[in-house]
Amino acid sequence: MFNAPAYAQSEASEAARAFPNKTITLLVNGGPGSLPDIFARPLADNLRQSLGQTVVVDNRPGAGGMVAMQQLKDAKADGHTLAIITNAHVVWNPYVFPHLTYSPSADLKPVSPIAILPMALVVNPQLGVHSVPELVAKAKAEPGKLNYASSGNGSPPHVLFEVWRNQAGLEVEHIPFKTGPDALTSTVAGDTQVYFAGTALVEAMVRDNKLKVLAVSPCVNSRTFAAAPTMEQAGFPGYESAVWLGVVAPADTPDVVVNTLNTAIAKALANPRFASIMQANGSIPLHESASDFAHRIDHERQTWGPQIERIGIRPN
């Protein structure tokens, strides 16, 4: 009994020495070409170089991230199964889904953030609006007739649009899709009229005039969006639309393994090649220690939770 702490420390050290000893799986709640997938693949390549093991990307879209999170929850907690997450999976989902199949605090262990993702409010050009005030006016003149796409219930496009819709006092129907590219295709085709999505996902369509950008989040660094106002400048002071990506592991993954992964992710983000991919997609690299990442998540739960509960965001 008195040797238990020493035994636990020895077991943790053994886990660190043995890690990694097989293929690492990186789960992605999104299909190929989705925003998380865009960053997951170069991250997997960099982790392979740093850790000396194969790292495979496993796309598991659907159910607001519950498919991927359930698979992570059920995986062995040895660092060989990880998942790419956004705010939605660890901050918003408990307030959106009444029957969430995992507990962000009990089943997931923060490893590291990797990027801040600027967002853009875009519309199909055929809608005939050229600014946020025009969109608000049209939606108020035709309550319930407009619809907006999202990459699924509980996804950042869903939650962020609902927060804005509530602030603007609009009636706009939510049309959830399984992936971001599906939502993008629908908006370009005009089946849905509005989409609030990552700039990386919509930039090419904005450049080709297939989508019209009305506003962006404050941290955009791209010529394509240079002329677009922020949501605050468009008349919504205090509106926060920051989205981040990060990496989590199963809850009982040893700290020494998490720290090894955190160091490898920091090395990946410092790689100029990976940084150029981030820049090309208008995103900002973000690295923190595992403990600081956990504090970030806790703080955002306290900030967003009451707001989402008050609005009453629920799956369609």
mmCIF file of C-alpha atoms in Angstrom:
data_model
loop_
_atom_site.group_PDB
_atom_site.id
_atom_site.type_symbol
_atom_site.label_atom_id
_atom_site.label_comp_id
_atom_site.label_asym_id
_atom_site.label_seq_id
_atom_site.Cartn_x
_atom_site.Cartn_y
_atom_site.Cartn_z
ATOM 1 C CA MET A 1 0.000 0.000 0.000
ATOM 2 C CA PHE A 2 2.825 2.399 0.934
ATOM 3 C CA ASN A 3 4.533 1.681 -2.404
ATOM 4 C CA ALA A 4 1.484 2.649 -4.507
ATOM 5 C CA PRO A 5 2.754 6.142 -5.510
ATOM 6 C CA ALA A 6 6.130 4.743 -6.485
ATOM 7 C CA TYR A 7 4.454 1.995 -8.485
ATOM 8 C CA ALA A 8 2.226 4.507 -10.280
ATOM 9 C CA GLN A 9 5.259 6.650 -11.111
ATOM 10 C CA SER A 10 7.119 3.614 -12.421
ATOM 11 C CA GLU A 11 4.131 2.614 -14.545
ATOM 12 C CA ALA A 12 3.902 6.145 -15.986
ATOM 13 C CA SER A 13 7.607 6.132 -16.781
ATOM 14 C CA GLU A 14 7.234 2.804 -18.536
ATOM 15 C CA ALA A 15 4.345 4.222 -20.581
ATOM 16 C CA ALA A 16 6.512 7.157 -21.601
ATOM 17 C CA ARG A 17 9.422 4.893 -22.611
ATOM 18 C CA ALA A 18 7.115 2.642 -24.638
ATOM 19 C CA PHE A 19 5.305 5.481 -26.421
ATOM 20 C CA PRO A 20 4.754 5.380 -29.311
ATOM 21 C CA ASN A 21 5.118 1.721 -30.196
ATOM 22 C CA LYS A 22 2.447 1.356 -32.875
ATOM 23 C CA THR A 23 0.409 3.354 -35.397
ATOM 24 C CA ILE A 24 -1.253 6.495 -34.036
ATOM 25 C CA THR A 25 -4.812 7.208 -35.192
ATOM 26 C CA LEU A 26 -5.967 10.818 -35.464
ATOM 27 C CA LEU A 27 -9.783 10.971 -35.491
ATOM 28 C CA VAL A 28 -11.408 13.840 -37.394
ATOM 29 C CA ASN A 29 -15.031 14.897 -37.029
ATOM 30 C CA GLY A 30 -15.348 15.877 -40.668
ATOM 31 C CA GLY A 31 -14.989 14.391 -44.105
ATOM 32 C CA PRO A 32 -11.985 14.699 -46.448
ATOM 33 C CA GLY A 33 -11.563 18.358 -47.406
ATOM 34 C CA SER A 34 -13.409 19.630 -44.337
ATOM 35 C CA LEU A 35 -11.772 22.327 -42.235
ATOM 36 C CA PRO A 36 -10.490 19.974 -39.493
ATOM 37 C CA ASP A 37 -9.227 17.576 -42.164
ATOM 38 C CA ILE A 38 -7.235 20.364 -43.877
ATOM 39 C CA PHE A 39 -5.107 20.713 -40.741
ATOM 40 C CA ALA A 40 -5.196 17.119 -39.549
ATOM 41 C CA ARG A 41 -3.266 15.736 -42.528
ATOM 42 C CA PRO A 42 -0.163 17.978 -42.324
ATOM 43 C CA LEU A 43 -0.239 17.580 -38.534
ATOM 44 C CA ALA A 44 -0.215 13.798 -38.961
ATOM 45 C CA ASP A 45 2.776 14.054 -41.326
ATOM 46 C CA ASN A 46 4.705 16.186 -38.833
ATOM 47 C CA LEU A 47 3.886 13.928 -35.897
ATOM 48 C CA ARG A 48 5.091 10.936 -37.894
ATOM 49 C CA GLN A 49 8.449 12.637 -38.382
ATOM 50 C CA SER A 50 8.735 13.684 -34.726
ATOM 51 C CA LEU A 51 7.509 10.468 -33.115
ATOM 52 C CA GLY A 52 8.875 7.931 -35.591
ATOM 53 C CA GLN A 53 5.570 6.113 -36.024
ATOM 54 C CA THR A 54 2.884 6.046 -38.706
ATOM 55 C CA VAL A 55 0.049 8.499 -38.008
ATOM 56 C CA VAL A 56 -3.193 7.902 -39.907
ATOM 57 C CA VAL A 57 -6.165 10.247 -40.258
ATOM 58 C CA ASP A 58 -9.520 8.559 -39.651
ATOM 59 C CA ASN A 59 -12.481 10.683 -40.825
ATOM 60 C CA ARG A 60 -15.530 10.153 -38.599
ATOM 61 C CA PRO A 61 -18.087 12.890 -39.325
ATOM 62 C CA GLY A 62 -21.583 13.099 -37.940
ATOM 63 C CA ALA A 63 -23.796 13.577 -34.873
ATOM 64 C CA GLY A 64 -22.140 16.798 -33.734
ATOM 65 C CA GLY A 65 -18.857 15.015 -33.161
ATOM 66 C CA MET A 66 -20.343 12.191 -31.115
ATOM 67 C CA VAL A 67 -19.223 9.528 -33.596
ATOM 68 C CA ALA A 68 -15.566 10.544 -33.310
ATOM 69 C CA MET A 69 -15.717 11.313 -29.581
ATOM 70 C CA GLN A 70 -17.348 7.977 -28.776
ATOM 71 C CA GLN A 71 -14.590 6.166 -30.664
ATOM 72 C CA LEU A 72 -11.975 8.153 -28.732
ATOM 73 C CA LYS A 73 -13.732 7.488 -25.430
ATOM 74 C CA ASP A 74 -13.687 3.728 -26.125
ATOM 75 C CA ALA A 75 -10.024 3.663 -27.210
ATOM 76 C CA LYS A 76 -7.171 2.500 -25.015
ATOM 77 C CA ALA A 77 -5.753 5.447 -23.079
ATOM 78 C CA ASP A 78 -2.161 5.058 -24.225
ATOM 79 C CA GLY A 79 -1.752 8.010 -26.589
ATOM 80 C CA HIS A 80 -2.157 5.974 -29.779
ATOM 81 C CA THR A 81 -5.677 7.278 -30.444
ATOM 82 C CA LEU A 82 -6.205 11.045 -30.584
ATOM 83 C CA ALA A 83 -8.867 13.372 -31.974
ATOM 84 C CA ILE A 84 -8.997 16.789 -33.577
ATOM 85 C CA ILE A 85 -11.601 18.914 -31.812
ATOM 86 C CA THR A 86 -13.109 22.394 -31.983
ATOM 87 C CA ASN A 87 -14.794 24.463 -29.285
ATOM 88 C CA ALA A 88 -17.982 22.576 -30.110
ATOM 89 C CA HIS A 89 -16.813 19.181 -28.876
ATOM 90 C CA VAL A 90 -15.546 20.245 -25.452
ATOM 91 C CA VAL A 91 -17.336 23.541 -24.720
ATOM 92 C CA TRP A 92 -20.688 23.788 -26.524
ATOM 93 C CA ASN A 93 -21.987 20.240 -27.018
ATOM 94 C CA PRO A 94 -23.059 19.651 -23.383
ATOM 95 C CA TYR A 95 -25.377 22.667 -23.704
ATOM 96 C CA VAL A 96 -26.691 21.740 -27.172
ATOM 97 C CA PHE A 97 -27.274 17.969 -27.003
ATOM 98 C CA PRO A 98 -29.610 16.736 -24.228
ATOM 99 C CA HIS A 99 -28.317 13.175 -24.584
ATOM 100 C CA LEU A 100 -24.606 13.596 -25.249
ATOM 101 C CA THR A 101 -22.881 10.203 -25.447
ATOM 102 C CA TYR A 102 -19.623 11.406 -23.870
ATOM 103 C CA SER A 103 -18.544 13.791 -21.150
ATOM 104 C CA PRO A 104 -15.983 16.383 -22.324
ATOM 105 C CA SER A 105 -14.645 16.746 -18.779
ATOM 106 C CA ALA A 106 -14.678 13.062 -17.773
ATOM 107 C CA ASP A 107 -13.848 11.269 -21.032
ATOM 108 C CA LEU A 108 -11.404 13.585 -22.844
ATOM 109 C CA LYS A 109 -7.951 14.871 -21.897
ATOM 110 C CA PRO A 110 -6.664 18.117 -23.472
ATOM 111 C CA VAL A 111 -3.315 17.738 -25.254
ATOM 112 C CA SER A 112 -2.768 20.989 -27.168
ATOM 113 C CA PRO A 113 -4.548 23.614 -29.244
ATOM 114 C CA ILE A 114 -3.226 23.957 -32.797
ATOM 115 C CA ALA A 115 -4.948 26.898 -34.493
ATOM 116 C CA ILE A 116 -7.372 29.791 -34.282
ATOM 117 C CA LEU A 117 -9.747 29.751 -37.245
ATOM 118 C CA PRO A 118 -11.188 33.012 -38.615
ATOM 119 C CA MET A 119 -14.838 32.802 -39.654
ATOM 120 C CA ALA A 120 -16.756 34.465 -42.491
ATOM 121 C CA LEU A 121 -20.457 35.156 -42.948
ATOM 122 C CA VAL A 122 -21.171 34.413 -46.623
ATOM 123 C CA VAL A 123 -24.283 34.322 -48.793
ATOM 124 C CA ASN A 124 -25.211 33.044 -52.201
ATOM 125 C CA PRO A 125 -24.895 36.030 -54.594
ATOM 126 C CA GLN A 126 -28.370 35.345 -55.967
ATOM 127 C CA LEU A 127 -29.785 36.389 -52.599
ATOM 128 C CA GLY A 128 -29.088 39.966 -53.644
ATOM 129 C CA VAL A 129 -27.699 41.267 -50.333
ATOM 130 C CA HIS A 130 -24.334 43.003 -50.041
ATOM 131 C CA SER A 131 -23.991 43.734 -46.321
ATOM 132 C CA VAL A 132 -24.996 42.424 -42.914
ATOM 133 C CA PRO A 133 -27.630 45.167 -42.463
ATOM 134 C CA GLU A 134 -29.155 44.183 -45.823
ATOM 135 C CA LEU A 135 -29.254 40.529 -44.764
ATOM 136 C CA VAL A 136 -30.897 41.483 -41.470
ATOM 137 C CA ALA A 137 -33.470 43.638 -43.290
ATOM 138 C CA LYS A 138 -34.300 40.862 -45.767
ATOM 139 C CA ALA A 139 -34.610 38.228 -43.048
ATOM 140 C CA LYS A 140 -36.911 40.476 -41.016
ATOM 141 C CA ALA A 141 -39.010 41.285 -44.081
ATOM 142 C CA GLU A 142 -39.373 37.563 -44.867
ATOM 143 C CA PRO A 143 -39.392 35.795 -41.466
ATOM 144 C CA GLY A 144 -38.791 32.055 -41.723
ATOM 145 C CA LYS A 145 -38.175 32.081 -45.479
ATOM 146 C CA LEU A 146 -34.365 32.207 -45.446
ATOM 147 C CA ASN A 147 -32.229 29.279 -44.375
ATOM 148 C CA TYR A 148 -28.614 28.799 -43.395
ATOM 149 C CA ALA A 149 -26.305 25.824 -43.748
ATOM 150 C CA SER A 150 -24.050 24.307 -41.110
ATOM 151 C CA SER A 151 -21.666 21.379 -40.885
ATOM 152 C CA GLY A 152 -23.967 19.681 -38.391
ATOM 153 C CA ASN A 153 -25.898 20.178 -35.187
ATOM 154 C CA GLY A 154 -23.663 21.655 -32.510
ATOM 155 C CA SER A 155 -20.926 22.565 -35.006
ATOM 156 C CA PRO A 156 -19.299 26.027 -34.866
ATOM 157 C CA PRO A 157 -21.334 27.296 -37.858
ATOM 158 C CA HIS A 158 -24.515 26.196 -36.089
ATOM 159 C CA VAL A 159 -23.768 27.620 -32.630
ATOM 160 C CA LEU A 160 -22.161 30.847 -33.844
ATOM 161 C CA PHE A 161 -24.982 31.581 -36.282
ATOM 162 C CA GLU A 162 -27.620 30.880 -33.620
ATOM 163 C CA VAL A 163 -25.900 33.262 -31.196
ATOM 164 C CA TRP A 164 -25.825 35.946 -33.916
ATOM 165 C CA ARG A 165 -29.393 35.202 -35.079
ATOM 166 C CA ASN A 166 -30.614 35.613 -31.513
ATOM 167 C CA GLN A 167 -28.709 38.873 -31.113
ATOM 168 C CA ALA A 168 -30.168 40.176 -34.405
ATOM 169 C CA GLY A 169 -33.686 38.949 -33.626
ATOM 170 C CA LEU A 170 -34.113 36.947 -36.852
ATOM 171 C CA GLU A 171 -36.175 33.940 -37.915
ATOM 172 C CA VAL A 172 -33.893 31.891 -40.196
ATOM 173 C CA GLU A 173 -34.176 28.125 -40.634
ATOM 174 C CA HIS A 174 -31.198 25.896 -39.846
ATOM 175 C CA ILE A 175 -30.273 23.205 -42.407
ATOM 176 C CA PRO A 176 -27.594 20.908 -40.926
ATOM 177 C CA PHE A 177 -25.296 18.868 -43.182
ATOM 178 C CA LYS A 178 -22.910 16.065 -42.303
ATOM 179 C CA THR A 179 -19.743 17.949 -43.334
ATOM 180 C CA GLY A 180 -18.532 21.456 -44.108
ATOM 181 C CA PRO A 181 -17.974 20.726 -47.823
ATOM 182 C CA ASP A 182 -21.589 19.478 -48.062
ATOM 183 C CA ALA A 183 -22.843 22.730 -46.519
ATOM 184 C CA LEU A 184 -20.568 24.715 -48.833
ATOM 185 C CA THR A 185 -21.860 22.911 -51.922
ATOM 186 C CA SER A 186 -25.449 23.580 -50.881
ATOM 187 C CA THR A 187 -24.845 27.308 -50.367
ATOM 188 C CA VAL A 188 -22.992 27.692 -53.670
ATOM 189 C CA ALA A 189 -25.875 25.902 -55.422
ATOM 190 C CA GLY A 190 -28.411 28.190 -53.749
ATOM 191 C CA ASP A 191 -30.259 25.392 -51.943
ATOM 192 C CA THR A 192 -29.275 27.218 -48.766
ATOM 193 C CA GLN A 193 -28.637 30.950 -48.813
ATOM 194 C CA VAL A 194 -26.357 31.704 -45.854
ATOM 195 C CA TYR A 195 -23.312 30.023 -44.298
ATOM 196 C CA PHE A 196 -21.108 31.111 -41.406
ATOM 197 C CA ALA A 197 -17.943 29.085 -41.889
ATOM 198 C CA GLY A 198 -14.181 29.053 -41.627
ATOM 199 C CA THR A 199 -12.492 31.380 -44.100
ATOM 200 C CA ALA A 200 -10.258 28.516 -45.227
ATOM 201 C CA LEU A 201 -13.277 26.540 -46.388
ATOM 202 C CA VAL A 202 -15.034 29.333 -48.297
ATOM 203 C CA GLU A 203 -12.106 31.428 -49.573
ATOM 204 C CA ALA A 204 -11.860 29.866 -53.040
ATOM 205 C CA MET A 205 -15.591 30.306 -53.638
ATOM 206 C CA VAL A 206 -15.438 33.936 -52.469
ATOM 207 C CA ARG A 207 -12.489 34.560 -54.816
ATOM 208 C CA ASP A 208 -14.435 33.062 -57.719
ATOM 209 C CA ASN A 209 -17.507 35.189 -56.891
ATOM 210 C CA LYS A 210 -19.573 32.092 -56.181
ATOM 211 C CA LEU A 211 -20.172 33.363 -52.658
ATOM 212 C CA LYS A 212 -20.465 36.904 -51.307
ATOM 213 C CA VAL A 213 -18.707 37.654 -48.008
ATOM 214 C CA LEU A 214 -20.597 40.026 -45.706
ATOM 215 C CA ALA A 215 -18.410 40.005 -42.577
ATOM 216 C CA VAL A 216 -15.494 38.233 -40.918
ATOM 217 C CA SER A 217 -14.109 37.569 -37.462
ATOM 218 C CA PRO A 218 -11.398 40.032 -36.372
ATOM 219 C CA CYS A 219 -8.317 37.855 -36.889
ATOM 220 C CA VAL A 220 -8.479 37.388 -40.687
ATOM 221 C CA ASN A 221 -5.229 37.891 -42.591
ATOM 222 C CA SER A 222 -6.155 37.424 -46.251
ATOM 223 C CA ARG A 223 -6.511 39.616 -49.330
ATOM 224 C CA THR A 224 -9.747 37.843 -50.200
ATOM 225 C CA PHE A 225 -11.417 39.158 -47.057
ATOM 226 C CA ALA A 226 -9.509 42.438 -46.686
ATOM 227 C CA ALA A 227 -12.477 44.651 -47.602
ATOM 228 C CA ALA A 228 -14.999 42.822 -45.424
ATOM 229 C CA PRO A 229 -16.010 44.421 -42.115
ATOM 230 C CA THR A 230 -15.859 42.563 -38.834
ATOM 231 C CA MET A 231 -19.124 41.530 -37.215
ATOM 232 C CA GLU A 232 -18.606 44.354 -34.712
ATOM 233 C CA GLN A 233 -18.111 46.885 -37.500
ATOM 234 C CA ALA A 234 -21.231 45.512 -39.170
ATOM 235 C CA GLY A 235 -23.309 46.535 -36.160
ATOM 236 C CA PHE A 236 -22.926 43.753 -33.588
ATOM 237 C CA PRO A 237 -20.602 44.975 -30.813
ATOM 238 C CA GLY A 238 -19.233 42.291 -28.541
ATOM 239 C CA TYR A 239 -20.068 39.461 -30.930
ATOM 240 C CA GLU A 240 -17.363 36.809 -30.496
ATOM 241 C CA SER A 241 -16.839 34.333 -33.320
ATOM 242 C CA ALA A 242 -13.471 32.793 -32.559
ATOM 243 C CA VAL A 243 -13.108 29.090 -33.277
ATOM 244 C CA TRP A 244 -10.089 27.002 -32.433
ATOM 245 C CA LEU A 245 -8.835 23.534 -33.252
ATOM 246 C CA GLY A 246 -7.060 21.308 -30.774
ATOM 247 C CA VAL A 247 -6.033 17.747 -29.978
ATOM 248 C CA VAL A 248 -7.418 15.561 -27.194
ATOM 249 C CA ALA A 249 -6.734 12.039 -25.933
ATOM 250 C CA PRO A 250 -8.773 9.567 -23.840
ATOM 251 C CA ALA A 251 -9.158 10.758 -20.246
ATOM 252 C CA ASP A 252 -6.789 8.313 -18.549
ATOM 253 C CA THR A 253 -3.859 8.852 -20.905
ATOM 254 C CA PRO A 254 -0.713 9.259 -18.728
ATOM 255 C CA ASP A 255 0.539 12.819 -18.309
ATOM 256 C CA VAL A 256 3.990 11.844 -19.558
ATOM 257 C CA VAL A 257 2.476 10.630 -22.839
ATOM 258 C CA VAL A 258 0.360 13.781 -23.138
ATOM 259 C CA ASN A 259 3.460 15.916 -22.589
ATOM 260 C CA THR A 260 5.343 13.955 -25.255
ATOM 261 C CA LEU A 261 2.499 14.616 -27.698
ATOM 262 C CA ASN A 262 2.306 18.278 -26.689
ATOM 263 C CA THR A 263 6.022 18.717 -27.412
ATOM 264 C CA ALA A 264 5.657 16.990 -30.793
ATOM 265 C CA ILE A 265 2.718 19.264 -31.693
ATOM 266 C CA ALA A 266 4.736 22.349 -30.716
ATOM 267 C CA LYS A 267 7.506 21.153 -33.019
ATOM 268 C CA ALA A 268 4.983 20.644 -35.842
ATOM 269 C CA LEU A 269 3.574 24.153 -35.447
ATOM 270 C CA ALA A 270 7.098 25.586 -35.574
ATOM 271 C CA ASN A 271 7.778 23.836 -38.875
ATOM 272 C CA PRO A 272 7.803 26.544 -41.614
ATOM 273 C CA ARG A 273 6.084 24.174 -44.024
ATOM 274 C CA PHE A 274 3.181 23.597 -41.640
ATOM 275 C CA ALA A 275 3.102 27.319 -40.829
ATOM 276 C CA SER A 276 2.759 28.101 -44.533
ATOM 277 C CA ILE A 277 -0.234 25.741 -44.772
ATOM 278 C CA MET A 278 -1.786 27.571 -41.830
ATOM 279 C CA GLN A 279 -1.120 30.931 -43.456
ATOM 280 C CA ALA A 280 -2.476 29.774 -46.817
ATOM 281 C CA ASN A 281 -5.695 28.844 -45.057
ATOM 282 C CA GLY A 282 -5.888 32.120 -43.156
ATOM 283 C CA SER A 283 -5.393 30.518 -39.759
ATOM 284 C CA ILE A 284 -3.214 31.419 -36.805
ATOM 285 C CA PRO A 285 -1.026 28.739 -35.158
ATOM 286 C CA LEU A 286 -1.752 28.353 -31.448
ATOM 287 C CA HIS A 287 0.212 26.280 -28.962
ATOM 288 C CA GLU A 288 -0.177 25.997 -25.193
ATOM 289 C CA SER A 289 0.823 23.491 -22.545
ATOM 290 C CA ALA A 290 -1.716 20.768 -21.862
ATOM 291 C CA SER A 291 -2.622 22.392 -18.528
ATOM 292 C CA ASP A 292 -3.090 25.833 -20.114
ATOM 293 C CA PHE A 293 -5.269 24.269 -22.804
ATOM 294 C CA ALA A 294 -7.395 22.659 -20.079
ATOM 295 C CA HIS A 295 -7.753 26.063 -18.375
ATOM 296 C CA ARG A 296 -8.821 27.628 -21.706
ATOM 297 C CA ILE A 297 -11.540 25.003 -22.118
ATOM 298 C CA ASP A 298 -12.801 25.460 -18.537
ATOM 299 C CA HIS A 299 -12.915 29.237 -18.951
ATOM 300 C CA GLU A 300 -14.880 28.997 -22.204
ATOM 301 C CA ARG A 301 -17.391 26.596 -20.638
ATOM 302 C CA GLN A 302 -18.082 29.181 -17.954
ATOM 303 C CA THR A 303 -18.389 31.931 -20.600
ATOM 304 C CA TRP A 304 -20.424 30.121 -23.263
ATOM 305 C CA GLY A 305 -22.518 27.747 -21.162
ATOM 306 C CA PRO A 306 -24.957 30.265 -19.667
ATOM 307 C CA GLN A 307 -25.304 32.036 -23.024
ATOM 308 C CA ILE A 308 -26.170 28.858 -24.945
ATOM 309 C CA GLU A 309 -28.551 27.719 -22.200
ATOM 310 C CA ARG A 310 -30.310 31.092 -22.271
ATOM 311 C CA ILE A 311 -30.760 30.966 -26.057
ATOM 312 C CA GLY A 312 -31.816 27.314 -25.937
ATOM 313 C CA ILE A 313 -29.832 26.025 -28.931
ATOM 314 C CA ARG A 314 -31.000 22.496 -29.749
ATOM 315 C CA PRO A 315 -30.441 20.039 -32.641
ATOM 316 C CA ASN A 316 -32.987 20.251 -35.447
#
